[in-house]
Amino acid sequence: MTTQPGGHASAACDNCATPLAGHYCHACGQPAHNPLRSFAHAVEEVFESFWHLDGRIGRTLRDLLFPGRLPARFLRGHRAPYVPPLRLFVVLSVLTFFVAQYAVHVDSDKGVGGLLRGVQGGAWDRPELIADPDQFGAQTTVAAVEASREEKLAALREARTQVAADSLAARAMAMGERKLRADAQARLHQLDPTQPATLAAETDTGAGEPAERARAPEAPRPAGQASQATNEQIHIDALPGFANRWLNAKVARARLNLQRYSEDPGEFVHVFIAAIPSALFVLVPAFALLLKLCYLGSGRGYLEHLVVGLYSHAFLVLALLAMFVLMLIGDALPARAAWLAQGLGILRVLLALWLPVYLWLTQRRVYGESWWLTTLKYGVIGVLYFFLVGLFSLVPVLSSITH
């Protein structure tokens, strides 16, 4: 039995087919009204028992592991045995990203830490701040490091002769040259502690001039163009005064945050992780809209596509939770259990590979179309969705830097 169009209750319960005599089924307790056919009932369903979890959670998680089973049964009217999709998604999201705060670690000298120090004002002009001796890790003697350094520098000098001296490419190559010398010097210090760990303020560029003197003088900036100097105020003539003041306040806050994040990149990563759930609450409705557009002829309403999106994303965050737990277990293992840590790493990779397969199987099972048509729509939805993911991923990054 199904709910009649317009959200009116049918003569029998959708879940157990018992004849109805009121607003609830006296056999299983399921409401007679289908919340998927009425927005008002959907809102009521959310606020009525938002945080209440009961024995249904085990049954819900069990069926969630099978691609498409949970949304297909929920859409057929079997709602009483399962946790509602929005509630399940919220609880799993909160739990997953809480665990992520402890599972994700950042090396302050590499990765995000090195990148933030490179972006932070003045870091590229002081290569000792971002020197990475591992760039010359294959060289095990001082002579080998020096030979490799000179070989790479010669290649850079040759490349610089092919571009204009005052061009952006030339400036980038000069920057790379200073970075290369800093990396080599850090490696030399590792091999021979009597050598200085960092370069002097003025470094020979290979052209017979100190780096600072070899740098071409900057041309005056046109009126109305934003200034790029670290301590200068930005002023754009086309903007009103309050807009320039707002822009300068954001830039000042970004400089302070970049300085703080460069000293503690783990804080930046944790801020970013904490902001992901908010982005997901925008992405899930967008994903449901993409499903609606691709399955216009399915006869399903937007809320029904939203159920598919919520349960799909619930499995996504559940898989992420499993990965984070495996990471925590791997970090807790002793050094002699390295083989077990490698096995856990393989499990994480397999779980990541299973995710797109799971989503494809879910889409095919719920909508029941042929494999080639499902694959075509899956590809279209995937391309558009990953574009939205990239777009909305920038929002928490910019927000964390400028606030």
mmCIF file of N, CA and C in Angstrom, residues 309-398:
data_model
loop_
_atom_site.group_PDB
_atom_site.id
_atom_site.type_symbol
_atom_site.label_atom_id
_atom_site.label_comp_id
_atom_site.label_asym_id
_atom_site.label_seq_id
_atom_site.Cartn_x
_atom_site.Cartn_y
_atom_site.Cartn_z
ATOM 1 N N GLY A 309 19.906 11.245 -1.018
ATOM 2 C CA GLY A 309 21.116 12.010 -0.757
ATOM 3 C C GLY A 309 21.568 11.921 0.688
ATOM 4 N N LEU A 310 20.631 11.988 1.613
ATOM 5 C CA LEU A 310 20.990 11.920 3.035
ATOM 6 C C LEU A 310 21.558 10.562 3.416
ATOM 7 N N TYR A 311 20.920 9.488 2.960
ATOM 8 C CA TYR A 311 21.439 8.154 3.298
ATOM 9 C C TYR A 311 22.778 7.893 2.585
ATOM 10 N N SER A 312 22.940 8.411 1.371
ATOM 11 C CA SER A 312 24.226 8.250 0.679
ATOM 12 C C SER A 312 25.335 8.975 1.430
ATOM 13 N N HIS A 313 25.057 10.183 1.873
ATOM 14 C CA HIS A 313 26.065 10.932 2.624
ATOM 15 C C HIS A 313 26.258 10.366 4.034
ATOM 16 N N ALA A 314 25.213 9.756 4.573
ATOM 17 C CA ALA A 314 25.377 9.090 5.870
ATOM 18 C C ALA A 314 26.388 7.956 5.756
ATOM 19 N N PHE A 315 26.296 7.183 4.660
ATOM 20 C CA PHE A 315 27.301 6.135 4.467
ATOM 21 C C PHE A 315 28.681 6.736 4.235
ATOM 22 N N LEU A 316 28.748 7.864 3.527
ATOM 23 C CA LEU A 316 30.025 8.525 3.293
ATOM 24 C C LEU A 316 30.703 8.905 4.603
ATOM 25 N N VAL A 317 29.970 9.545 5.505
ATOM 26 C CA VAL A 317 30.584 9.945 6.781
ATOM 27 C C VAL A 317 30.848 8.725 7.652
ATOM 28 N N LEU A 318 30.030 7.675 7.518
ATOM 29 C CA LEU A 318 30.301 6.437 8.267
ATOM 30 C C LEU A 318 31.604 5.809 7.793
ATOM 31 N N ALA A 319 31.843 5.832 6.471
ATOM 32 C CA ALA A 319 33.101 5.314 5.943
ATOM 33 C C ALA A 319 34.278 6.162 6.412
ATOM 34 N N LEU A 320 34.103 7.481 6.436
ATOM 35 C CA LEU A 320 35.159 8.357 6.957
ATOM 36 C C LEU A 320 35.430 8.062 8.426
ATOM 37 N N LEU A 321 34.359 7.808 9.183
ATOM 38 C CA LEU A 321 34.534 7.470 10.596
ATOM 39 C C LEU A 321 35.365 6.202 10.741
ATOM 40 N N ALA A 322 35.078 5.198 9.913
ATOM 41 C CA ALA A 322 35.853 3.953 9.959
ATOM 42 C C ALA A 322 37.320 4.223 9.616
ATOM 43 N N MET A 323 37.575 5.081 8.625
ATOM 44 C CA MET A 323 38.955 5.412 8.263
ATOM 45 C C MET A 323 39.674 6.101 9.420
ATOM 46 N N PHE A 324 38.996 7.044 10.065
ATOM 47 C CA PHE A 324 39.619 7.760 11.179
ATOM 48 C C PHE A 324 39.905 6.820 12.348
ATOM 49 N N VAL A 325 38.992 5.899 12.603
ATOM 50 C CA VAL A 325 39.231 4.927 13.680
ATOM 51 C C VAL A 325 40.427 4.045 13.346
ATOM 52 N N LEU A 326 40.532 3.627 12.088
ATOM 53 C CA LEU A 326 41.703 2.841 11.671
ATOM 54 C C LEU A 326 42.990 3.639 11.818
ATOM 55 N N MET A 327 42.925 4.941 11.534
ATOM 56 C CA MET A 327 44.100 5.788 11.717
ATOM 57 C C MET A 327 44.504 5.862 13.188
ATOM 58 N N LEU A 328 43.508 5.999 14.081
ATOM 59 C CA LEU A 328 43.805 6.044 15.515
ATOM 60 C C LEU A 328 44.418 4.731 15.990
ATOM 61 N N ILE A 329 43.877 3.613 15.508
ATOM 62 C CA ILE A 329 44.423 2.306 15.887
ATOM 63 C C ILE A 329 45.850 2.183 15.374
ATOM 64 N N GLY A 330 46.093 2.595 14.125
ATOM 65 C CA GLY A 330 47.445 2.528 13.567
ATOM 66 C C GLY A 330 48.437 3.374 14.346
ATOM 67 N N ASP A 331 48.004 4.568 14.795
ATOM 68 C CA ASP A 331 48.895 5.428 15.577
ATOM 69 C C ASP A 331 49.213 4.827 16.942
ATOM 70 N N ALA A 332 48.280 4.037 17.467
ATOM 71 C CA ALA A 332 48.480 3.463 18.800
ATOM 72 C C ALA A 332 49.314 2.187 18.777
ATOM 73 N N LEU A 333 49.545 1.627 17.604
ATOM 74 C CA LEU A 333 50.305 0.377 17.522
ATOM 75 C C LEU A 333 51.784 0.605 17.815
ATOM 76 N N PRO A 334 52.450 -0.350 18.467
ATOM 77 C CA PRO A 334 53.894 -0.222 18.703
ATOM 78 C C PRO A 334 54.680 -0.381 17.404
ATOM 79 N N ALA A 335 55.931 0.013 17.424
ATOM 80 C CA ALA A 335 56.770 -0.026 16.221
ATOM 81 C C ALA A 335 56.936 -1.444 15.691
ATOM 82 N N ARG A 336 56.937 -2.438 16.586
ATOM 83 C CA ARG A 336 57.142 -3.816 16.130
ATOM 84 C C ARG A 336 55.933 -4.374 15.386
ATOM 85 N N ALA A 337 54.810 -3.649 15.429
ATOM 86 C CA ALA A 337 53.601 -4.097 14.725
ATOM 87 C C ALA A 337 53.408 -3.311 13.432
ATOM 88 N N ALA A 338 54.518 -2.976 12.772
ATOM 89 C CA ALA A 338 54.433 -2.188 11.544
ATOM 90 C C ALA A 338 53.631 -2.919 10.473
ATOM 91 N N TRP A 339 53.715 -4.236 10.448
ATOM 92 C CA TRP A 339 52.964 -5.007 9.447
ATOM 93 C C TRP A 339 51.465 -4.831 9.630
ATOM 94 N N LEU A 340 51.026 -4.724 10.891
ATOM 95 C CA LEU A 340 49.606 -4.528 11.159
ATOM 96 C C LEU A 340 49.170 -3.123 10.744
ATOM 97 N N ALA A 341 50.049 -2.144 10.978
ATOM 98 C CA ALA A 341 49.748 -0.779 10.556
ATOM 99 C C ALA A 341 49.606 -0.698 9.036
ATOM 100 N N GLN A 342 50.452 -1.453 8.321
ATOM 101 C CA GLN A 342 50.336 -1.483 6.867
ATOM 102 C C GLN A 342 49.020 -2.124 6.436
ATOM 103 N N GLY A 343 48.614 -3.165 7.149
ATOM 104 C CA GLY A 343 47.332 -3.797 6.846
ATOM 105 C C GLY A 343 46.164 -2.844 7.050
ATOM 106 N N LEU A 344 46.227 -2.040 8.118
ATOM 107 C CA LEU A 344 45.176 -1.052 8.355
ATOM 108 C C LEU A 344 45.170 0.006 7.256
ATOM 109 N N GLY A 345 46.366 0.362 6.784
ATOM 110 C CA GLY A 345 46.439 1.310 5.675
ATOM 111 C C GLY A 345 45.806 0.757 4.410
ATOM 112 N N ILE A 346 46.003 -0.526 4.158
ATOM 113 C CA ILE A 346 45.384 -1.160 2.987
ATOM 114 C C ILE A 346 43.863 -1.164 3.140
ATOM 115 N N LEU A 347 43.368 -1.406 4.349
ATOM 116 C CA LEU A 347 41.927 -1.383 4.583
ATOM 117 C C LEU A 347 41.349 0.002 4.293
ATOM 118 N N ARG A 348 42.080 1.052 4.681
ATOM 119 C CA ARG A 348 41.603 2.411 4.412
ATOM 120 C C ARG A 348 41.521 2.663 2.910
ATOM 121 N N VAL A 349 42.521 2.179 2.181
ATOM 122 C CA VAL A 349 42.512 2.366 0.729
ATOM 123 C C VAL A 349 41.338 1.617 0.100
ATOM 124 N N LEU A 350 41.117 0.378 0.530
ATOM 125 C CA LEU A 350 40.005 -0.412 -0.010
ATOM 126 C C LEU A 350 38.666 0.238 0.301
ATOM 127 N N LEU A 351 38.548 0.805 1.496
ATOM 128 C CA LEU A 351 37.310 1.475 1.870
ATOM 129 C C LEU A 351 37.076 2.704 0.999
ATOM 130 N N ALA A 352 38.152 3.450 0.714
ATOM 131 C CA ALA A 352 38.034 4.621 -0.154
ATOM 132 C C ALA A 352 37.642 4.214 -1.573
ATOM 133 N N LEU A 353 38.170 3.093 -2.054
ATOM 134 C CA LEU A 353 37.824 2.617 -3.394
ATOM 135 C C LEU A 353 36.393 2.099 -3.462
ATOM 136 N N TRP A 354 35.872 1.606 -2.343
ATOM 137 C CA TRP A 354 34.515 1.072 -2.313
ATOM 138 C C TRP A 354 33.461 2.181 -2.374
ATOM 139 N N LEU A 355 33.801 3.383 -1.911
ATOM 140 C CA LEU A 355 32.823 4.462 -1.834
ATOM 141 C C LEU A 355 32.145 4.766 -3.173
ATOM 142 N N PRO A 356 32.902 5.027 -4.260
ATOM 143 C CA PRO A 356 32.212 5.322 -5.533
ATOM 144 C C PRO A 356 31.403 4.139 -6.051
ATOM 145 N N VAL A 357 31.870 2.919 -5.800
ATOM 146 C CA VAL A 357 31.112 1.734 -6.224
ATOM 147 C C VAL A 357 29.800 1.661 -5.448
ATOM 148 N N TYR A 358 29.861 1.903 -4.158
ATOM 149 C CA TYR A 358 28.662 1.893 -3.309
ATOM 150 C C TYR A 358 27.634 2.899 -3.808
ATOM 151 N N LEU A 359 28.086 4.113 -4.124
ATOM 152 C CA LEU A 359 27.165 5.157 -4.565
ATOM 153 C C LEU A 359 26.523 4.799 -5.914
ATOM 154 N N TRP A 360 27.305 4.178 -6.806
ATOM 155 C CA TRP A 360 26.755 3.763 -8.097
ATOM 156 C C TRP A 360 25.689 2.684 -7.903
ATOM 157 N N LEU A 361 25.987 1.696 -7.065
ATOM 158 C CA LEU A 361 25.031 0.618 -6.800
ATOM 159 C C LEU A 361 23.762 1.151 -6.143
ATOM 160 N N THR A 362 23.930 2.135 -5.248
ATOM 161 C CA THR A 362 22.763 2.744 -4.605
ATOM 162 C C THR A 362 21.873 3.429 -5.633
ATOM 163 N N GLN A 363 22.487 4.184 -6.516
ATOM 164 C CA GLN A 363 21.726 4.907 -7.523
ATOM 165 C C GLN A 363 20.976 3.939 -8.442
ATOM 166 N N ARG A 364 21.622 2.849 -8.806
ATOM 167 C CA ARG A 364 20.971 1.885 -9.700
ATOM 168 C C ARG A 364 19.839 1.138 -8.993
ATOM 169 N N ARG A 365 20.052 0.788 -7.735
ATOM 170 C CA ARG A 365 19.026 0.028 -7.025
ATOM 171 C C ARG A 365 17.805 0.887 -6.736
ATOM 172 N N VAL A 366 18.010 2.138 -6.362
ATOM 173 C CA VAL A 366 16.889 3.000 -5.996
ATOM 174 C C VAL A 366 16.065 3.377 -7.217
ATOM 175 N N TYR A 367 16.737 3.719 -8.313
ATOM 176 C CA TYR A 367 16.017 4.238 -9.473
ATOM 177 C C TYR A 367 15.747 3.170 -10.530
ATOM 178 N N GLY A 368 16.408 2.011 -10.445
ATOM 179 C CA GLY A 368 16.060 0.865 -11.263
ATOM 180 C C GLY A 368 16.287 1.007 -12.752
ATOM 181 N N GLU A 369 17.218 1.840 -13.185
ATOM 182 C CA GLU A 369 17.490 1.995 -14.609
ATOM 183 C C GLU A 369 18.622 1.070 -15.032
ATOM 184 N N SER A 370 18.826 0.955 -16.351
ATOM 185 C CA SER A 370 19.864 0.073 -16.879
ATOM 186 C C SER A 370 21.241 0.554 -16.430
ATOM 187 N N TRP A 371 22.196 -0.356 -16.501
ATOM 188 C CA TRP A 371 23.524 -0.035 -15.984
ATOM 189 C C TRP A 371 24.184 1.080 -16.780
ATOM 190 N N TRP A 372 23.974 1.118 -18.111
ATOM 191 C CA TRP A 372 24.645 2.140 -18.900
ATOM 192 C C TRP A 372 24.020 3.518 -18.669
ATOM 193 N N LEU A 373 22.691 3.566 -18.506
ATOM 194 C CA LEU A 373 22.040 4.848 -18.229
ATOM 195 C C LEU A 373 22.375 5.326 -16.817
ATOM 196 N N THR A 374 22.436 4.387 -15.877
ATOM 197 C CA THR A 374 22.848 4.744 -14.518
ATOM 198 C C THR A 374 24.271 5.290 -14.524
ATOM 199 N N THR A 375 25.157 4.644 -15.275
ATOM 200 C CA THR A 375 26.555 5.101 -15.341
ATOM 201 C C THR A 375 26.648 6.491 -15.947
ATOM 202 N N LEU A 376 25.862 6.748 -16.989
ATOM 203 C CA LEU A 376 25.876 8.065 -17.618
ATOM 204 C C LEU A 376 25.416 9.141 -16.636
ATOM 205 N N LYS A 377 24.305 8.922 -15.972
ATOM 206 C CA LYS A 377 23.800 9.906 -15.017
ATOM 207 C C LYS A 377 24.724 10.021 -13.801
ATOM 208 N N TYR A 378 25.295 8.907 -13.399
ATOM 209 C CA TYR A 378 26.246 8.910 -12.276
ATOM 210 C C TYR A 378 27.450 9.780 -12.610
ATOM 211 N N GLY A 379 27.942 9.673 -13.854
ATOM 212 C CA GLY A 379 29.085 10.484 -14.266
ATOM 213 C C GLY A 379 28.754 11.957 -14.298
ATOM 214 N N VAL A 380 27.582 12.309 -14.814
ATOM 215 C CA VAL A 380 27.172 13.722 -14.878
ATOM 216 C C VAL A 380 27.031 14.286 -13.462
ATOM 217 N N ILE A 381 26.328 13.551 -12.606
ATOM 218 C CA ILE A 381 26.150 14.001 -11.224
ATOM 219 C C ILE A 381 27.501 14.117 -10.522
ATOM 220 N N GLY A 382 28.380 13.130 -10.764
ATOM 221 C CA GLY A 382 29.688 13.143 -10.105
ATOM 222 C C GLY A 382 30.525 14.350 -10.489
ATOM 223 N N VAL A 383 30.561 14.690 -11.787
ATOM 224 C CA VAL A 383 31.359 15.844 -12.235
ATOM 225 C C VAL A 383 30.826 17.128 -11.617
ATOM 226 N N LEU A 384 29.510 17.323 -11.691
ATOM 227 C CA LEU A 384 28.920 18.539 -11.136
ATOM 228 C C LEU A 384 29.081 18.597 -9.610
ATOM 229 N N TYR A 385 28.931 17.449 -8.965
ATOM 230 C CA TYR A 385 29.026 17.438 -7.504
ATOM 231 C C TYR A 385 30.447 17.737 -7.036
ATOM 232 N N PHE A 386 31.445 17.162 -7.717
ATOM 233 C CA PHE A 386 32.821 17.427 -7.297
ATOM 234 C C PHE A 386 33.208 18.874 -7.565
ATOM 235 N N PHE A 387 32.613 19.493 -8.576
ATOM 236 C CA PHE A 387 32.823 20.926 -8.773
ATOM 237 C C PHE A 387 32.283 21.706 -7.574
ATOM 238 N N LEU A 388 31.081 21.325 -7.115
ATOM 239 C CA LEU A 388 30.507 21.993 -5.943
ATOM 240 C C LEU A 388 31.328 21.727 -4.685
ATOM 241 N N VAL A 389 31.857 20.507 -4.565
ATOM 242 C CA VAL A 389 32.702 20.193 -3.405
ATOM 243 C C VAL A 389 33.935 21.102 -3.381
ATOM 244 N N GLY A 390 34.592 21.243 -4.541
ATOM 245 C CA GLY A 390 35.750 22.120 -4.603
ATOM 246 C C GLY A 390 35.399 23.552 -4.292
ATOM 247 N N LEU A 391 34.238 24.011 -4.784
ATOM 248 C CA LEU A 391 33.811 25.385 -4.545
ATOM 249 C C LEU A 391 33.520 25.623 -3.070
ATOM 250 N N PHE A 392 32.757 24.712 -2.467
ATOM 251 C CA PHE A 392 32.373 24.913 -1.073
ATOM 252 C C PHE A 392 33.504 24.580 -0.099
ATOM 253 N N SER A 393 34.519 23.855 -0.558
ATOM 254 C CA SER A 393 35.677 23.601 0.302
ATOM 255 C C SER A 393 36.484 24.868 0.527
ATOM 256 N N LEU A 394 36.413 25.806 -0.424
ATOM 257 C CA LEU A 394 37.134 27.069 -0.262
ATOM 258 C C LEU A 394 36.515 27.944 0.820
ATOM 259 N N VAL A 395 35.210 27.772 1.039
ATOM 260 C CA VAL A 395 34.515 28.650 1.981
ATOM 261 C C VAL A 395 35.071 28.509 3.396
ATOM 262 N N PRO A 396 35.162 27.286 3.971
ATOM 263 C CA PRO A 396 35.728 27.203 5.329
ATOM 264 C C PRO A 396 37.177 27.613 5.397
ATOM 265 N N VAL A 397 37.951 27.398 4.300
ATOM 266 C CA VAL A 397 39.352 27.819 4.308
ATOM 267 C C VAL A 397 39.443 29.335 4.418
ATOM 268 N N LEU A 398 38.737 30.036 3.533
ATOM 269 C CA LEU A 398 38.767 31.502 3.565
ATOM 270 C C LEU A 398 38.180 32.042 4.854
#
